[in-house]
CSV table of C-alpha atoms in Angstrom, one decimal:
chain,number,residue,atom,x,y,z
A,1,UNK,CA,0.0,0.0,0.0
A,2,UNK,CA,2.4,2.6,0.9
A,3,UNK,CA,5.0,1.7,-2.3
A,4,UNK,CA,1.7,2.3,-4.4
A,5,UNK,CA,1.3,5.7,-2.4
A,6,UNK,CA,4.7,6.9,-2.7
A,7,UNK,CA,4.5,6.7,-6.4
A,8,UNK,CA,1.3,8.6,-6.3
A,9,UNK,CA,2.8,11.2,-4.9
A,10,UNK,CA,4.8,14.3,-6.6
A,11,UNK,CA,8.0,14.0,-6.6
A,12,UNK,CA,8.1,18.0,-5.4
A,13,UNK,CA,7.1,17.0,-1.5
A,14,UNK,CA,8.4,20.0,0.5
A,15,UNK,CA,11.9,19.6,1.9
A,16,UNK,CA,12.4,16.4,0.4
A,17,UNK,CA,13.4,17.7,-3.1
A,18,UNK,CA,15.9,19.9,-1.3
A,19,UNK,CA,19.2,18.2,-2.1
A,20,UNK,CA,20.4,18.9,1.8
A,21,UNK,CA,20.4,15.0,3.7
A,22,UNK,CA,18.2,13.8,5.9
A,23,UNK,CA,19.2,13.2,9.4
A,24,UNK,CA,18.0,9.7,11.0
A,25,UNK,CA,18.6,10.2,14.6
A,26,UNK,CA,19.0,7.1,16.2
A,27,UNK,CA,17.8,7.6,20.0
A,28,UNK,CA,20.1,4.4,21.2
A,29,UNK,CA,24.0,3.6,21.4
A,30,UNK,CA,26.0,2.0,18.2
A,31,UNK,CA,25.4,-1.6,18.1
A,32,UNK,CA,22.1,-2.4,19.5
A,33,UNK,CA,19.0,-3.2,17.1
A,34,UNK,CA,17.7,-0.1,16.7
A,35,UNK,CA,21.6,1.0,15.3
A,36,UNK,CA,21.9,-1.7,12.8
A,37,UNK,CA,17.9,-1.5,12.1
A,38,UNK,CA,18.8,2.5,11.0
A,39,UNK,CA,21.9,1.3,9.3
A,40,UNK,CA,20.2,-1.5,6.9
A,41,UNK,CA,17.4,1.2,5.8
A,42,UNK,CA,19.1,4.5,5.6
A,43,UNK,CA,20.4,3.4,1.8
A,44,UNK,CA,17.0,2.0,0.2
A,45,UNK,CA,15.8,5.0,2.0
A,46,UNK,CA,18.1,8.0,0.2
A,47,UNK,CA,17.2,5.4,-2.8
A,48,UNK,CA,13.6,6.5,-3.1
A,49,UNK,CA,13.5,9.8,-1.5
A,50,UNK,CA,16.5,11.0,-3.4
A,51,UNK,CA,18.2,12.6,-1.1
A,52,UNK,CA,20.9,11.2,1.6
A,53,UNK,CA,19.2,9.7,4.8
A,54,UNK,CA,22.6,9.9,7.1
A,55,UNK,CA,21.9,7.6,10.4
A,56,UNK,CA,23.3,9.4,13.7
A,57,UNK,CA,23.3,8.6,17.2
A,58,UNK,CA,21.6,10.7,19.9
A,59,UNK,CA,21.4,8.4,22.9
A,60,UNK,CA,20.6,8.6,26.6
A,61,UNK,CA,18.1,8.1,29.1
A,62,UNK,CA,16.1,5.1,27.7
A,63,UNK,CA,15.7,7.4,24.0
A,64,UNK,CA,14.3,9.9,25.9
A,65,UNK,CA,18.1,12.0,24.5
A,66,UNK,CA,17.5,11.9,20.9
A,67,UNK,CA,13.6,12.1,21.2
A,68,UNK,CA,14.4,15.4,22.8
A,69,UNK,CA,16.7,16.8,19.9
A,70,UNK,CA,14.1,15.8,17.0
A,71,UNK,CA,11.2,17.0,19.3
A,72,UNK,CA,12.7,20.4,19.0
A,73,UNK,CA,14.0,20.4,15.0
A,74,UNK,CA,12.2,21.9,12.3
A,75,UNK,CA,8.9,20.5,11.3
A,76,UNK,CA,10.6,20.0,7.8
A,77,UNK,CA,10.9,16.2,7.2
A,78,UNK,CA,15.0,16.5,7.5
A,79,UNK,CA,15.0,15.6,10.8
A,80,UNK,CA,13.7,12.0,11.8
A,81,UNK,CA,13.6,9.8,14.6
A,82,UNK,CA,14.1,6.2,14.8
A,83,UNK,CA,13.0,5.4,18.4
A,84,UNK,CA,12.1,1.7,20.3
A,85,UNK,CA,9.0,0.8,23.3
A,86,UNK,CA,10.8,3.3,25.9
A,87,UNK,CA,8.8,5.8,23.9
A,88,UNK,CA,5.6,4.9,25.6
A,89,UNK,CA,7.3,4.1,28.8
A,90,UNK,CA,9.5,7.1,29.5
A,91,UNK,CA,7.0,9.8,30.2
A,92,UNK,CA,5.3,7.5,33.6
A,93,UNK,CA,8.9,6.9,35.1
A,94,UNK,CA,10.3,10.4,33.8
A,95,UNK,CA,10.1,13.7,35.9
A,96,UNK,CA,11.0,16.9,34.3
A,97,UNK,CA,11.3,16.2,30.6
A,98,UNK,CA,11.6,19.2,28.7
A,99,UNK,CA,9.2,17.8,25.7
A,100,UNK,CA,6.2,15.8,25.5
A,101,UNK,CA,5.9,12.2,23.5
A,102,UNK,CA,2.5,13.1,22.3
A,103,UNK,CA,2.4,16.6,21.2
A,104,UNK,CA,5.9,16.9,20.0
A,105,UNK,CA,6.3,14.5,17.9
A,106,UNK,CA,4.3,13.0,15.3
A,107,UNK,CA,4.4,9.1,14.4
A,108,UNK,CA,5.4,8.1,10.8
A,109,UNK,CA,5.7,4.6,10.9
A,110,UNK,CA,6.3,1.1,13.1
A,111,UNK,CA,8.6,-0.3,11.2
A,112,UNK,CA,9.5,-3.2,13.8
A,113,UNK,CA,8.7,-5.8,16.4
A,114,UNK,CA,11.1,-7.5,18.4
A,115,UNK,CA,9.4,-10.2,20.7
A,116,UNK,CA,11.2,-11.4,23.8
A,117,UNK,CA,12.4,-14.9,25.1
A,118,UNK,CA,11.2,-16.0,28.6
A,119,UNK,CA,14.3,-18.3,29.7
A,120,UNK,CA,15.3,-20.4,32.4
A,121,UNK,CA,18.9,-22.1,33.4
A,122,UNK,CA,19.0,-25.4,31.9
A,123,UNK,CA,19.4,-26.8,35.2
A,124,UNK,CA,16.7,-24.9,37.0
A,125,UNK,CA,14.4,-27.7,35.3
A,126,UNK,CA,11.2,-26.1,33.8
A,127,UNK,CA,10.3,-26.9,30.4
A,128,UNK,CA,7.1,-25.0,30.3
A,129,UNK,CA,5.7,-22.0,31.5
A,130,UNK,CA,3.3,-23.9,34.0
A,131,UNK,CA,6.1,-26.0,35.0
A,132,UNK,CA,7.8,-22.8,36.0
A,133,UNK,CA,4.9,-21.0,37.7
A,134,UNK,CA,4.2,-24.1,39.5
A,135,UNK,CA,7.7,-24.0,40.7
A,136,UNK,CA,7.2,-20.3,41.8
A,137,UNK,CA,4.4,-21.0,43.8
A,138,UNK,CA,6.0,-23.9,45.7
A,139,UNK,CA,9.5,-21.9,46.2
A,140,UNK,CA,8.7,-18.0,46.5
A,141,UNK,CA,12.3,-17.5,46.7
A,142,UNK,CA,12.5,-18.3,43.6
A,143,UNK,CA,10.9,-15.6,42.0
A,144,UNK,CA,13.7,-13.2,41.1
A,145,UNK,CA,14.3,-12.5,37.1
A,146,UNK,CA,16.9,-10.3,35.7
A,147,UNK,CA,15.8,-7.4,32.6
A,148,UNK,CA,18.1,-4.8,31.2
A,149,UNK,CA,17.1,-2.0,33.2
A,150,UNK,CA,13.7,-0.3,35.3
A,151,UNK,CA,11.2,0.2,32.7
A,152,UNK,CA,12.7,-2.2,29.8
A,153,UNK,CA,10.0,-4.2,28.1
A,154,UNK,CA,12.2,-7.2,30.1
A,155,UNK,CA,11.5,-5.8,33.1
A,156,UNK,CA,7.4,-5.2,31.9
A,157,UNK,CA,6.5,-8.5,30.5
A,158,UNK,CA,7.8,-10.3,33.6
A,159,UNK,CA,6.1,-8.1,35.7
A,160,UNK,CA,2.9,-8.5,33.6
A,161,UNK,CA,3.1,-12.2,33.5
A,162,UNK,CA,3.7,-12.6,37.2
A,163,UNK,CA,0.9,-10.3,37.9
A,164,UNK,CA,-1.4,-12.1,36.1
A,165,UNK,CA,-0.2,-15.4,37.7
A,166,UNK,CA,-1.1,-14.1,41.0
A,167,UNK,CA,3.0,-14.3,41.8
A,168,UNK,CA,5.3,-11.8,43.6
A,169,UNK,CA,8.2,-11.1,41.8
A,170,UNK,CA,12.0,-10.4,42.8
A,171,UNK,CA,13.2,-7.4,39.6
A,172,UNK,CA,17.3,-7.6,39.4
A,173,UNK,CA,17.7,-4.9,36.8
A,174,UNK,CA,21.5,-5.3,35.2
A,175,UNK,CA,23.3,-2.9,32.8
A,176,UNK,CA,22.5,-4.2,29.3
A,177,UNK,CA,21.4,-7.7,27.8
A,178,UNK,CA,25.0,-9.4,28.3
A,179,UNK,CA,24.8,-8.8,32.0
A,180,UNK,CA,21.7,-9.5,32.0
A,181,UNK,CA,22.5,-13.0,30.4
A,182,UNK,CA,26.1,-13.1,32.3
A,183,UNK,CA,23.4,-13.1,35.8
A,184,UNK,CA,21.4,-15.7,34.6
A,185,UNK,CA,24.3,-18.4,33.8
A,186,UNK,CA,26.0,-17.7,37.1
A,187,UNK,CA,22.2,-18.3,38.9
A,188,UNK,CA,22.2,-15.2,40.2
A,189,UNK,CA,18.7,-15.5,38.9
A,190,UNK,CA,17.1,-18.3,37.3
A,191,UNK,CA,14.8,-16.9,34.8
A,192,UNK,CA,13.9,-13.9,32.8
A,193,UNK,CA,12.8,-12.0,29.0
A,194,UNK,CA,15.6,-11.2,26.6
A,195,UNK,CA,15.9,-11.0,22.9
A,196,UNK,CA,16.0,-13.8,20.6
A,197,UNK,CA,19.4,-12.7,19.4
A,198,UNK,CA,20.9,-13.0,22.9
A,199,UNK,CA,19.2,-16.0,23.7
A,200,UNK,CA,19.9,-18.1,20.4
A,201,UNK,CA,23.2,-19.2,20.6
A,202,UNK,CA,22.7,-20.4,24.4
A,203,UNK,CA,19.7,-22.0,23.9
A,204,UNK,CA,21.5,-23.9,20.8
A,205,UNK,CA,24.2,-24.8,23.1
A,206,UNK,CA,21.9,-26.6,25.7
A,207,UNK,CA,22.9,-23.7,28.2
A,208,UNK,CA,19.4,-22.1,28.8
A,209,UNK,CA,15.7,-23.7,27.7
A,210,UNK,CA,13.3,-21.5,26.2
A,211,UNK,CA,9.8,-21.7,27.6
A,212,UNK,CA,7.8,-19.1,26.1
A,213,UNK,CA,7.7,-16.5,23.6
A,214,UNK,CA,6.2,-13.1,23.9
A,215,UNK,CA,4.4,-12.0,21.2
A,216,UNK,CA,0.6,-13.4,19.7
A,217,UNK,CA,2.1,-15.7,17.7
A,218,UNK,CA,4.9,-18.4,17.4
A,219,UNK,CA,8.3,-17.0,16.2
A,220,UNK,CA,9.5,-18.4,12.7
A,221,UNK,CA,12.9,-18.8,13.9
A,222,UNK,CA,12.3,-21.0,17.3
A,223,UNK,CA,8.7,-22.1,16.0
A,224,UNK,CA,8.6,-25.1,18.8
A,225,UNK,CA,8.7,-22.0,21.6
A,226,UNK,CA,5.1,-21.8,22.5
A,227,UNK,CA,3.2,-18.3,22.9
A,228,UNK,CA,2.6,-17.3,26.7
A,229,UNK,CA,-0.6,-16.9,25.3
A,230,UNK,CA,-1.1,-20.5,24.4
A,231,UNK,CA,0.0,-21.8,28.0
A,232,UNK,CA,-3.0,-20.3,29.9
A,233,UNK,CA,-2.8,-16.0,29.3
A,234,UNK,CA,-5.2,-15.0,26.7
A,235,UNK,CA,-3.8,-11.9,24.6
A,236,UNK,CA,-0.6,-11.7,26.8
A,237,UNK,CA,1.7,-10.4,24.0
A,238,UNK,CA,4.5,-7.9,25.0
A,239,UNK,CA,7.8,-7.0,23.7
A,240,UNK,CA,9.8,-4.1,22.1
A,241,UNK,CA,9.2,-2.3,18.7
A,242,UNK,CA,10.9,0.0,16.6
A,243,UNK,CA,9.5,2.7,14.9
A,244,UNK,CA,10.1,6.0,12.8
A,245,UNK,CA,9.1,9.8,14.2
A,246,UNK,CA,9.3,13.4,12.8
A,247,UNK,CA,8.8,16.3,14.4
A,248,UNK,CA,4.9,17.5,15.7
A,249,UNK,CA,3.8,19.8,12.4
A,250,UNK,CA,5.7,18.0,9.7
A,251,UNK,CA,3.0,18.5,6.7
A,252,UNK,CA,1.0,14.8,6.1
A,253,UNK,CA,2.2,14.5,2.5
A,254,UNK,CA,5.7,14.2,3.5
A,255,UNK,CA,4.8,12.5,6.7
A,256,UNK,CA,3.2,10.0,4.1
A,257,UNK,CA,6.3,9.9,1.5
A,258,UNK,CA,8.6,9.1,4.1
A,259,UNK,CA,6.5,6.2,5.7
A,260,UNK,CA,6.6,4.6,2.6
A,261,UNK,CA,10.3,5.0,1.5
A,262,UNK,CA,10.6,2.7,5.3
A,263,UNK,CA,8.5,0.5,4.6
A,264,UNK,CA,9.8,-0.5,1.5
A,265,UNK,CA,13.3,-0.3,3.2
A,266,UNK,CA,12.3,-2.8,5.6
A,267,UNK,CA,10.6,-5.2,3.6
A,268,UNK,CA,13.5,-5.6,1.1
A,269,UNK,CA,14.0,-9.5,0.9
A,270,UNK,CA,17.9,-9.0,1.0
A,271,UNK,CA,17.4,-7.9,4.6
A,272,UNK,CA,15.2,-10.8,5.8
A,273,UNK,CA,18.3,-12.9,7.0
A,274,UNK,CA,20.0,-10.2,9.1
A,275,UNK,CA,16.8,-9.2,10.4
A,276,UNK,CA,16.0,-12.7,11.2
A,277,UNK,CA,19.2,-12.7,13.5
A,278,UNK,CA,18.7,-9.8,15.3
A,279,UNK,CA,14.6,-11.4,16.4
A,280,UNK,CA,13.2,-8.7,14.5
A,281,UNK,CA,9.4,-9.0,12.7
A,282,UNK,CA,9.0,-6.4,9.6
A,283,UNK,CA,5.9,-4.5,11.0
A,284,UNK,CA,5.6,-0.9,8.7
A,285,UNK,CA,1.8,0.5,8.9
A,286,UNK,CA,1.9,3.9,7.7
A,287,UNK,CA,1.0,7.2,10.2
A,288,UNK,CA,-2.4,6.4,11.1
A,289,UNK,CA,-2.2,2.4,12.2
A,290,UNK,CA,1.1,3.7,14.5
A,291,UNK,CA,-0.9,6.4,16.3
A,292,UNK,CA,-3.4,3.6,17.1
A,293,UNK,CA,-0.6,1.4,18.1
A,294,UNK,CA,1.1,4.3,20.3
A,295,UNK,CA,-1.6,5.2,22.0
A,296,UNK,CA,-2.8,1.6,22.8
A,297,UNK,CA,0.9,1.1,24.2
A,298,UNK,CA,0.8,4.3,26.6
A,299,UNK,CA,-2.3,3.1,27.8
A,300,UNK,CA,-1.4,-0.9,28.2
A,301,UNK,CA,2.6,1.0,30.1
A,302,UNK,CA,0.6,3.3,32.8
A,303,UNK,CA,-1.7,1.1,34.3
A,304,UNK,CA,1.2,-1.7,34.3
A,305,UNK,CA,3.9,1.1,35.3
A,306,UNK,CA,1.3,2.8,38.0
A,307,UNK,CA,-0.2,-0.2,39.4
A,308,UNK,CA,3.1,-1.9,40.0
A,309,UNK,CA,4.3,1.2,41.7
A,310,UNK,CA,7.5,1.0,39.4
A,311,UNK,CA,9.9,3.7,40.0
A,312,UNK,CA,13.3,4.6,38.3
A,313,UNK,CA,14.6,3.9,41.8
A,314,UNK,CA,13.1,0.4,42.4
C-alpha cells in the first residue's frame, strides 16, 4: 500500500526535493538493534527519497536524549527519529522532561517488532511455563528475574506475566542484555525475557531452555517456543518495537512519502536474513495504524507502570 502511495505522490514534496540530507537520529548507542535496524534502511531509504538519509546517534536516558533533539527540530521532514517501546514508557517513570511524546512529535511509521524470550537455566528444570509458575508458587524465593534495566520491556512483560499469575516477583535490573545473560548463567537469577538474538546461541548450546515467547504468535525462527498466550494467558503479548518519528507539524504528504520509502526499506527481501538474527518481525503501517498502536501502548505502560508502583529507583 504505501509503495503504491509513494509513487502517487509528486516528486516535489516539500523539503524532500531539497538536495540537503536527511538526518535519522537514532535515540540508542551504536550496536544495538535499533543501530543496525537504522543502518540497513538508511540506503533504500536516500534510494527512493533521493536525497541522503545519514543515520546518527543521539542516545541517553532510555531514547528519551534523541527524542528530545528531534522534538525540538524543524517540522521539515530533515530531521527524523528512529525510536524503540521506551517511547511509551518514559513519560510514567520520567520527571521533568523538557518535551512531550505526544504533542511533540508526530508518528510516521512502526517499522518493527522484536518479541522477547522467557528463559530459564538449563538446570533450573522447567520446560514449560506452567512448569515454572508451578515451581514459583512452591519456592517464593524463587521468583527473582533479571531485565536490562527499570522500565525495559524485560522488566514489563515479567512483571505482567507474574501479575497475572497471582506471583510476587524479585526485579534484578542489570546494565545491558549481556549482563543481564552473564546473571542468569551464574544463577544469580534463574529466569527472565531477553531477545531472541541473545538468547539463540545459548539456547543452541543446551545452556538455557526457552519456555515461552512473547508476542501473539509463534516466532519463525524457534517455531517449537510456544506463545505465553497458548499456556493459559489470553492476549498476553509484550515485547519491544521499533518505529520512525518526525517532528509534531511535519506537513502529512511528507509525513506519508517518508512512511513509505521505510516500509519499502524494511521489507527488502535481502534484509530478511540479518533481520532474522537480530529477532526482528518487519511490521511498517503507515502514520495512522502507528498512532493507534502508540496510544494503545501508553495506555497498556501506565496502568502496568502505576499499578506496579515501578519507579526509576526500584
Amino acid at each position: 500500500m504505501f509503495r503504491r502511495t509513494l509513487l502517487a505522490l509528486p516528486l516535489a514534496t516539500p523539503a524532500l526535493a531539497q538536495d540537503r540530507p536527511v538526518r535519522l537520529v537514532i535515540a540508542f548507542p551504536p550496536g544495538g538493534s535499533t543501530d543496525i535496524l537504522g543502518r540497513l534502511i538508511a540506503p533504500r531509504m536516500s534510494e527512493i527519497l533521493a536525497t541522503l538519509v545519514m543515520p546518527e546517534n543521539r542516545s541517553g536516558a532510555s531514547g528519551a536524549v534523541g527524542a528530545g533533539f528531534v522534538a525540538q527540530a524543524a517540522p521539515d521532514g530533515a530531521t527524523l527519529l528512529l525510536d524503540s517501546g521506551g517511547q511509551t514508557v518514559n513519560p510514567f517513570l520520567m520527571r521533568g522532561l523538557s518535551f512531550d511524546y505526544v504533542r511533540d512529535l508526530a508518528p510516521v511509521t512502526l517499522l518493527a517488532t522484536l518479541p522477547l524470550l522467557l528463559v530459564v537455566r538449563a538446570e533450573f528444570g522447567p520446560a514449560t511455563l506452567p512448569e515454572l509458575l508451578a515451581r514459583l508458587r512452591e519456592d517464593p524465593a524463587q521468583a527473582r528475574y533479571g531485565s536490562v534495566g527499570v522500565g525495559a520491556r524485560t522488566h514489563l512483560a515479567m512483571a505482567q506475566l507474574l501479575r497475572r499469575a497471582g506471583i510476587r516477583g524479585e526485579h534484578i535490573p542489570y546494565r545491558g542484555g549481556a549482563d543481564q545473560i552473564a546473571g542468569l548463567l551464574r544463577g544469580d537469577v534463574p529466569m527472565g525475557f531477553t531477545s531472541v538474538a541473545l538468547a539463540a546461541p545459548l539456547l543452541r548450546d543446551g545452556r538455557l531452555r526457552a519456555v515461552a515467547i512473547s508476542s501473539a504468535a509463534r516466532s519463525a525462527v524457534f517455531p517449537d517456543v510456544p506463545t505465553v498466550a497458548e499456556q493459559g494467558f489470553a492476549a498476553f503479548a509484550m515485547g519491544d518495537w521499533l518505529g520512525l518519528l518526525a517532528p509534531a507539524g511535519t506537513p502529512a504528504p511528507i509525513v506519508v512519502r517518508i512512511a513509505a520509502a521505510a516500509a519499502d526499506a524494511v521489507n527488502q527481501a535481502a534484509l530478511r536474513p540479518r533481520l532474522d538474527d537480530l529477532g526482528l518481525l518487519p511490521a511498517a503501517d503507515g502514520p495512522a495504524a502507528f498512532a493507534r498502536f502508540l496510544a494503545d501502548e501508553r495506555a497498556q505502560m501506565q496502568a502496568l507502570i502505576q499499578g506496579e508502583g515501578i519507579r526509576l529507583d526500584s
